[in-house]
GROMACS .gro file of C-alpha atoms in nm:
model
  347
    1UNK     CA    1   7.365  -4.679  -6.916
    2UNK     CA    2   7.363  -4.858  -7.249
    3UNK     CA    3   7.058  -5.065  -7.159
    4UNK     CA    4   6.877  -4.749  -7.045
    5UNK     CA    5   6.945  -4.583  -7.382
    6UNK     CA    6   6.826  -4.894  -7.563
    7UNK     CA    7   6.505  -4.899  -7.359
    8UNK     CA    8   6.440  -4.531  -7.432
    9UNK     CA    9   6.501  -4.589  -7.804
   10UNK     CA   10   6.260  -4.884  -7.806
   11UNK     CA   11   5.992  -4.677  -7.631
   12UNK     CA   12   6.043  -4.395  -7.879
   13UNK     CA   13   6.016  -4.631  -8.178
   14UNK     CA   14   5.694  -4.774  -8.030
   15UNK     CA   15   5.530  -4.440  -7.955
   16UNK     CA   16   5.606  -4.275  -8.290
   17UNK     CA   17   5.392  -4.513  -8.501
   18UNK     CA   18   5.123  -4.506  -8.231
   19UNK     CA   19   5.123  -4.126  -8.240
   20UNK     CA   20   5.099  -4.130  -8.619
   21UNK     CA   21   4.802  -4.365  -8.602
   22UNK     CA   22   4.628  -4.141  -8.349
   23UNK     CA   23   4.686  -3.833  -8.566
   24UNK     CA   24   4.550  -4.006  -8.876
   25UNK     CA   25   4.250  -4.132  -8.680
   26UNK     CA   26   4.180  -3.785  -8.548
   27UNK     CA   27   4.201  -3.637  -8.897
   28UNK     CA   28   3.968  -3.904  -9.035
   29UNK     CA   29   3.726  -3.844  -8.750
   30UNK     CA   30   3.731  -3.471  -8.832
   31UNK     CA   31   3.680  -3.532  -9.202
   32UNK     CA   32   3.385  -3.769  -9.160
   33UNK     CA   33   3.214  -3.673  -8.832
   34UNK     CA   34   2.911  -3.861  -8.713
   35UNK     CA   35   2.588  -3.661  -8.717
   36UNK     CA   36   2.522  -3.800  -8.367
   37UNK     CA   37   2.831  -3.617  -8.233
   38UNK     CA   38   2.700  -3.267  -8.309
   39UNK     CA   39   2.712  -3.053  -7.993
   40UNK     CA   40   2.452  -2.779  -7.995
   41UNK     CA   41   2.628  -2.596  -7.715
   42UNK     CA   42   2.950  -2.540  -7.909
   43UNK     CA   43   3.000  -2.163  -7.962
   44UNK     CA   44   2.902  -2.075  -8.318
   45UNK     CA   45   2.959  -1.701  -8.329
   46UNK     CA   46   3.221  -1.435  -8.263
   47UNK     CA   47   3.161  -1.075  -8.162
   48UNK     CA   48   3.358  -0.944  -8.461
   49UNK     CA   49   3.252  -1.127  -8.781
   50UNK     CA   50   3.580  -1.033  -8.951
   51UNK     CA   51   3.779  -1.258  -8.716
   52UNK     CA   52   3.741  -1.607  -8.578
   53UNK     CA   53   3.697  -1.936  -8.760
   54UNK     CA   54   3.335  -1.933  -8.877
   55UNK     CA   55   3.311  -2.008  -9.252
   56UNK     CA   56   3.012  -1.776  -9.306
   57UNK     CA   57   3.032  -1.396  -9.286
   58UNK     CA   58   2.730  -1.170  -9.218
   59UNK     CA   59   2.607  -0.948  -9.500
   60UNK     CA   60   2.705  -0.585  -9.434
   61UNK     CA   61   2.416  -0.382  -9.299
   62UNK     CA   62   2.457  -0.125  -9.577
   63UNK     CA   63   2.664  -0.049  -9.885
   64UNK     CA   64   2.743   0.283 -10.051
   65UNK     CA   65   2.580   0.338 -10.389
   66UNK     CA   66   2.457   0.637 -10.590
   67UNK     CA   67   2.094   0.664 -10.476
   68UNK     CA   68   1.982   0.829 -10.801
   69UNK     CA   69   2.134   0.549 -11.009
   70UNK     CA   70   1.967   0.294 -10.783
   71UNK     CA   71   1.631   0.462 -10.841
   72UNK     CA   72   1.681   0.478 -11.217
   73UNK     CA   73   1.797   0.117 -11.225
   74UNK     CA   74   1.489   0.009 -11.031
   75UNK     CA   75   1.264   0.173 -11.292
   76UNK     CA   76   1.450  -0.001 -11.574
   77UNK     CA   77   1.445  -0.335 -11.391
   78UNK     CA   78   1.064  -0.321 -11.387
   79UNK     CA   79   1.022  -0.172 -11.736
   80UNK     CA   80   0.881  -0.414 -11.997
   81UNK     CA   81   1.004  -0.186 -12.276
   82UNK     CA   82   1.337  -0.363 -12.246
   83UNK     CA   83   1.171  -0.659 -12.418
   84UNK     CA   84   1.098  -0.683 -12.788
   85UNK     CA   85   0.719  -0.682 -12.750
   86UNK     CA   86   0.694  -0.472 -12.430
   87UNK     CA   87   0.555  -0.760 -12.224
   88UNK     CA   88   0.848  -0.887 -12.015
   89UNK     CA   89   1.079  -0.709 -11.772
   90UNK     CA   90   1.372  -0.821 -11.558
   91UNK     CA   91   1.128  -0.839 -11.266
   92UNK     CA   92   0.911  -1.087 -11.456
   93UNK     CA   93   1.163  -1.363 -11.383
   94UNK     CA   94   1.326  -1.211 -11.075
   95UNK     CA   95   1.032  -1.105 -10.862
   96UNK     CA   96   1.134  -0.918 -10.549
   97UNK     CA   97   0.824  -1.067 -10.387
   98UNK     CA   98   0.950  -1.420 -10.465
   99UNK     CA   99   1.294  -1.403 -10.309
  100UNK     CA  100   1.433  -1.238 -10.623
  101UNK     CA  101   1.366  -1.548 -10.833
  102UNK     CA  102   1.075  -1.721 -11.007
  103UNK     CA  103   0.854  -1.979 -10.828
  104UNK     CA  104   0.859  -2.213 -11.129
  105UNK     CA  105   1.128  -2.449 -11.254
  106UNK     CA  106   1.183  -2.246 -11.571
  107UNK     CA  107   1.063  -1.896 -11.655
  108UNK     CA  108   0.876  -1.786 -11.963
  109UNK     CA  109   0.995  -1.498 -12.179
  110UNK     CA  110   0.857  -1.311 -12.478
  111UNK     CA  111   0.573  -1.498 -12.648
  112UNK     CA  112   0.554  -1.747 -12.363
  113UNK     CA  113   0.879  -1.917 -12.469
  114UNK     CA  114   1.025  -2.144 -12.203
  115UNK     CA  115   1.371  -2.066 -12.064
  116UNK     CA  116   1.645  -2.327 -12.036
  117UNK     CA  117   1.729  -2.302 -11.663
  118UNK     CA  118   1.578  -2.207 -11.330
  119UNK     CA  119   1.602  -1.830 -11.274
  120UNK     CA  120   1.856  -1.761 -10.994
  121UNK     CA  121   1.782  -1.499 -10.732
  122UNK     CA  122   1.887  -1.141 -10.800
  123UNK     CA  123   1.913  -1.067 -10.427
  124UNK     CA  124   2.277  -1.042 -10.314
  125UNK     CA  125   2.390  -1.111 -10.672
  126UNK     CA  126   2.649  -0.836 -10.634
  127UNK     CA  127   2.841  -1.068 -10.401
  128UNK     CA  128   2.872  -1.345 -10.664
  129UNK     CA  129   3.211  -1.392 -10.824
  130UNK     CA  130   3.048  -1.461 -11.162
  131UNK     CA  131   2.694  -1.444 -11.302
  132UNK     CA  132   2.467  -1.708 -11.460
  133UNK     CA  133   2.466  -2.076 -11.367
  134UNK     CA  134   2.757  -2.140 -11.603
  135UNK     CA  135   2.945  -1.828 -11.490
  136UNK     CA  136   2.976  -1.686 -11.840
  137UNK     CA  137   2.936  -1.322 -11.728
  138UNK     CA  138   3.212  -1.166 -11.519
  139UNK     CA  139   3.001  -0.877 -11.387
  140UNK     CA  140   2.641  -0.773 -11.334
  141UNK     CA  141   2.682  -0.529 -11.623
  142UNK     CA  142   2.794  -0.810 -11.853
  143UNK     CA  143   2.506  -1.027 -11.736
  144UNK     CA  144   2.245  -0.778 -11.858
  145UNK     CA  145   2.348  -0.831 -12.220
  146UNK     CA  146   2.230  -1.190 -12.194
  147UNK     CA  147   1.855  -1.159 -12.134
  148UNK     CA  148   1.818  -0.847 -12.350
  149UNK     CA  149   1.953  -1.024 -12.658
  150UNK     CA  150   1.827  -1.375 -12.580
  151UNK     CA  151   1.544  -1.464 -12.825
  152UNK     CA  152   1.370  -1.667 -12.554
  153UNK     CA  153   1.391  -1.408 -12.275
  154UNK     CA  154   1.355  -1.037 -12.365
  155UNK     CA  155   1.409  -1.096 -12.739
  156UNK     CA  156   1.538  -0.745 -12.809
  157UNK     CA  157   1.863  -0.562 -12.880
  158UNK     CA  158   2.026  -0.243 -12.757
  159UNK     CA  159   1.940  -0.018 -13.055
  160UNK     CA  160   1.573  -0.112 -13.014
  161UNK     CA  161   1.579  -0.059 -12.636
  162UNK     CA  162   1.758   0.276 -12.664
  163UNK     CA  163   1.514   0.403 -12.926
  164UNK     CA  164   1.215   0.323 -12.705
  165UNK     CA  165   1.364   0.475 -12.390
  166UNK     CA  166   1.461   0.796 -12.570
  167UNK     CA  167   1.092   0.854 -12.646
  168UNK     CA  168   1.035   0.889 -12.271
  169UNK     CA  169   1.102   1.248 -12.158
  170UNK     CA  170   1.150   1.151 -11.795
  171UNK     CA  171   1.407   0.887 -11.886
  172UNK     CA  172   1.598   1.138 -12.099
  173UNK     CA  173   1.612   1.384 -11.808
  174UNK     CA  174   1.724   1.118 -11.560
  175UNK     CA  175   1.997   0.980 -11.784
  176UNK     CA  176   2.125   1.324 -11.886
  177UNK     CA  177   2.158   1.420 -11.520
  178UNK     CA  178   2.363   1.108 -11.438
  179UNK     CA  179   2.550   1.015 -11.756
  180UNK     CA  180   2.729   1.260 -11.992
  181UNK     CA  181   2.645   1.038 -12.292
  182UNK     CA  182   2.278   1.009 -12.195
  183UNK     CA  183   2.090   0.692 -12.284
  184UNK     CA  184   2.332   0.428 -12.412
  185UNK     CA  185   2.372   0.055 -12.366
  186UNK     CA  186   2.651   0.120 -12.115
  187UNK     CA  187   2.451   0.368 -11.910
  188UNK     CA  188   2.143   0.144 -11.906
  189UNK     CA  189   2.352  -0.150 -11.788
  190UNK     CA  190   2.528   0.062 -11.527
  191UNK     CA  191   2.199   0.183 -11.379
  192UNK     CA  192   2.042  -0.165 -11.365
  193UNK     CA  193   2.358  -0.319 -11.220
  194UNK     CA  194   2.375  -0.046 -10.955
  195UNK     CA  195   2.017  -0.124 -10.856
  196UNK     CA  196   2.095  -0.496 -10.843
  197UNK     CA  197   2.394  -0.428 -10.617
  198UNK     CA  198   2.156  -0.251 -10.380
  199UNK     CA  199   1.950  -0.570 -10.342
  200UNK     CA  200   2.128  -0.692 -10.031
  201UNK     CA  201   1.936  -0.872  -9.758
  202UNK     CA  202   2.123  -0.826  -9.430
  203UNK     CA  203   2.020  -0.896  -9.073
  204UNK     CA  204   1.898  -1.252  -9.115
  205UNK     CA  205   1.850  -1.440  -8.789
  206UNK     CA  206   2.167  -1.633  -8.861
  207UNK     CA  207   2.365  -1.313  -8.926
  208UNK     CA  208   2.241  -1.177  -8.594
  209UNK     CA  209   2.351  -1.503  -8.434
  210UNK     CA  210   2.700  -1.468  -8.584
  211UNK     CA  211   2.716  -1.113  -8.453
  212UNK     CA  212   2.657  -1.232  -8.099
  213UNK     CA  213   2.282  -1.273  -8.045
  214UNK     CA  214   2.274  -1.621  -7.891
  215UNK     CA  215   1.892  -1.616  -7.881
  216UNK     CA  216   1.847  -1.560  -8.257
  217UNK     CA  217   1.849  -1.935  -8.337
  218UNK     CA  218   1.661  -2.217  -8.168
  219UNK     CA  219   1.847  -2.521  -8.043
  220UNK     CA  220   1.720  -2.725  -8.339
  221UNK     CA  221   1.846  -2.460  -8.585
  222UNK     CA  222   2.186  -2.458  -8.416
  223UNK     CA  223   2.203  -2.835  -8.453
  224UNK     CA  224   2.117  -2.789  -8.820
  225UNK     CA  225   2.409  -2.550  -8.865
  226UNK     CA  226   2.644  -2.792  -8.692
  227UNK     CA  227   2.527  -3.067  -8.927
  228UNK     CA  228   2.568  -2.832  -9.225
  229UNK     CA  229   2.933  -2.791  -9.130
  230UNK     CA  230   2.999  -3.144  -9.007
  231UNK     CA  231   2.886  -3.333  -9.319
  232UNK     CA  232   3.064  -3.095  -9.559
  233UNK     CA  233   2.795  -2.864  -9.705
  234UNK     CA  234   3.005  -2.568  -9.598
  235UNK     CA  235   3.292  -2.672  -9.826
  236UNK     CA  236   3.097  -2.518 -10.115
  237UNK     CA  237   2.855  -2.291  -9.931
  238UNK     CA  238   3.050  -2.037  -9.726
  239UNK     CA  239   3.155  -1.673  -9.728
  240UNK     CA  240   2.926  -1.373  -9.728
  241UNK     CA  241   2.686  -1.522  -9.986
  242UNK     CA  242   2.705  -1.878  -9.852
  243UNK     CA  243   2.798  -1.981 -10.206
  244UNK     CA  244   2.835  -1.791 -10.531
  245UNK     CA  245   3.215  -1.785 -10.506
  246UNK     CA  246   3.328  -2.104 -10.683
  247UNK     CA  247   3.234  -2.372 -10.936
  248UNK     CA  248   3.146  -2.732 -10.856
  249UNK     CA  249   3.044  -3.038 -11.055
  250UNK     CA  250   2.684  -3.154 -11.010
  251UNK     CA  251   2.718  -3.519 -10.911
  252UNK     CA  252   3.058  -3.547 -10.742
  253UNK     CA  253   2.983  -3.877 -10.567
  254UNK     CA  254   2.701  -4.018 -10.784
  255UNK     CA  255   2.583  -3.958 -11.140
  256UNK     CA  256   2.297  -3.713 -11.096
  257UNK     CA  257   2.225  -3.673 -11.467
  258UNK     CA  258   2.166  -4.043 -11.527
  259UNK     CA  259   1.846  -4.006 -11.325
  260UNK     CA  260   1.712  -3.729 -11.551
  261UNK     CA  261   1.680  -3.920 -11.874
  262UNK     CA  262   1.758  -3.683 -12.162
  263UNK     CA  263   2.044  -3.444 -12.085
  264UNK     CA  264   1.994  -3.098 -12.231
  265UNK     CA  265   2.250  -2.839 -12.343
  266UNK     CA  266   2.180  -2.644 -12.025
  267UNK     CA  267   2.264  -2.953 -11.816
  268UNK     CA  268   2.620  -2.951 -11.948
  269UNK     CA  269   2.712  -2.650 -11.736
  270UNK     CA  270   3.038  -2.477 -11.817
  271UNK     CA  271   3.127  -2.745 -12.072
  272UNK     CA  272   2.860  -2.608 -12.306
  273UNK     CA  273   3.059  -2.283 -12.320
  274UNK     CA  274   3.419  -2.400 -12.298
  275UNK     CA  275   3.423  -2.752 -12.445
  276UNK     CA  276   3.663  -2.850 -12.165
  277UNK     CA  277   3.575  -3.203 -12.055
  278UNK     CA  278   3.668  -3.140 -11.692
  279UNK     CA  279   3.397  -2.874 -11.682
  280UNK     CA  280   3.113  -3.100 -11.795
  281UNK     CA  281   2.821  -3.069 -11.546
  282UNK     CA  282   3.008  -2.793 -11.361
  283UNK     CA  283   2.805  -2.496 -11.235
  284UNK     CA  284   2.850  -2.190 -11.021
  285UNK     CA  285   2.758  -2.286 -10.666
  286UNK     CA  286   2.438  -2.093 -10.587
  287UNK     CA  287   2.402  -1.863 -10.287
  288UNK     CA  288   2.192  -2.001 -10.004
  289UNK     CA  289   2.082  -1.657  -9.889
  290UNK     CA  290   1.698  -1.650  -9.863
  291UNK     CA  291   1.693  -2.006  -9.995
  292UNK     CA  292   1.371  -2.083  -9.810
  293UNK     CA  293   1.197  -1.840 -10.048
  294UNK     CA  294   1.344  -1.951 -10.380
  295UNK     CA  295   1.201  -2.297 -10.452
  296UNK     CA  296   1.225  -2.490 -10.677
  297UNK     CA  297   1.597  -2.564 -10.653
  298UNK     CA  298   1.899  -2.644 -10.873
  299UNK     CA  299   1.968  -2.524 -11.226
  300UNK     CA  300   1.673  -2.727 -11.356
  301UNK     CA  301   1.433  -2.673 -11.068
  302UNK     CA  302   1.422  -3.047 -10.996
  303UNK     CA  303   1.381  -3.021 -10.616
  304UNK     CA  304   1.056  -2.874 -10.488
  305UNK     CA  305   1.137  -2.846 -10.117
  306UNK     CA  306   1.436  -2.759  -9.900
  307UNK     CA  307   1.434  -3.104  -9.742
  308UNK     CA  308   1.444  -3.268 -10.085
  309UNK     CA  309   1.726  -3.037 -10.196
  310UNK     CA  310   1.923  -3.122  -9.881
  311UNK     CA  311   1.871  -3.495  -9.935
  312UNK     CA  312   1.983  -3.477 -10.297
  313UNK     CA  313   2.287  -3.263 -10.224
  314UNK     CA  314   2.398  -3.501  -9.950
  315UNK     CA  315   2.359  -3.798 -10.182
  316UNK     CA  316   2.508  -3.666 -10.505
  317UNK     CA  317   2.769  -3.424 -10.369
  318UNK     CA  318   2.875  -3.586 -10.041
  319UNK     CA  319   2.787  -3.954 -10.082
  320UNK     CA  320   2.567  -3.953  -9.772
  321UNK     CA  321   2.217  -4.084  -9.708
  322UNK     CA  322   2.058  -3.846  -9.460
  323UNK     CA  323   1.759  -3.945  -9.252
  324UNK     CA  324   1.447  -3.731  -9.236
  325UNK     CA  325   1.551  -3.584  -8.900
  326UNK     CA  326   1.885  -3.464  -9.037
  327UNK     CA  327   1.717  -3.325  -9.348
  328UNK     CA  328   1.468  -3.129  -9.136
  329UNK     CA  329   1.738  -2.995  -8.906
  330UNK     CA  330   1.953  -2.865  -9.191
  331UNK     CA  331   1.645  -2.719  -9.361
  332UNK     CA  332   1.558  -2.546  -9.033
  333UNK     CA  333   1.902  -2.384  -9.029
  334UNK     CA  334   1.868  -2.280  -9.395
  335UNK     CA  335   1.541  -2.108  -9.310
  336UNK     CA  336   1.733  -1.875  -9.076
  337UNK     CA  337   1.920  -1.732  -9.377
  338UNK     CA  338   1.621  -1.520  -9.485
  339UNK     CA  339   1.721  -1.157  -9.447
  340UNK     CA  340   1.566  -0.813  -9.476
  341UNK     CA  341   1.524  -0.590  -9.780
  342UNK     CA  342   1.534  -0.217  -9.712
  343UNK     CA  343   1.476  -0.283  -9.344
  344UNK     CA  344   1.171  -0.507  -9.381
  345UNK     CA  345   1.178  -0.889  -9.343
  346UNK     CA  346   1.152  -1.078  -9.670
  347UNK     CA  347   0.837  -1.286  -9.701
   0.00000   0.00000   0.00000
């Protein structure tokens, strides 16, 4: 009996370390999966997008907003009278026919002055947890103060804007019908922000795939999504906006900024605002919604194509060197994130 107990104890002491090794190995394998192990036939969607374990959530098909405020905000968004010299509007840098962004690395404002960063898309901006690359605005309403008062962008101020809009009889009627105080900085910002919140782009092919349409993505695009998750892109790009909900340092694994030469104030990210060393080069993670339409990429517009952006993100954020095949597969998946605006596919 005693020898039997001793044998059982010896077996137990042998198996415990072995089990621990197997667990650690499994965890390491999960953390750093091989791109060759991606299985295209693994189920990627659930019937109810509010449950399950997928890290990305479909954009709601509609949201409730005051239609009259949306209409007024749309007029203001496209009105160049918000700028000091009546030449630049919000839409000048956030073209709805360019994925809600600007197809140049940096936009030009009043007098042709060059902006400091690449204009982010205004589509789905209502889902972002903060606004601007450095996250300095808590809401869409707060964000509007920035370009209006920026001497490089709209180069104006609220008293000037209000004076010009009050000369417009139609604007006075519209504001009086919606806001007890009429035309004020707060009411202008509320109308524009309401319009911007309406700029959702649901029903992308990938959203349809998540909702159960197994034919919405090709096999190659499904492989791209598996790679996107397997190598770690999804750690920063998830949720309803596939980003826009956290901050991350640009150059986690390698020094990205050493390749740029001169580092500008805009390159400093949150540090330029807070002075906190840990926030140097830290930016709001951008949404990947409609990303195929919003080149060039990054805060400085330094990547011209999706494949180049994927390669750089893998290198500087994940410490991986992706081959051209992997780059193309992930880019193919990203192209399925283009949604619809007011029921029509974005182009």
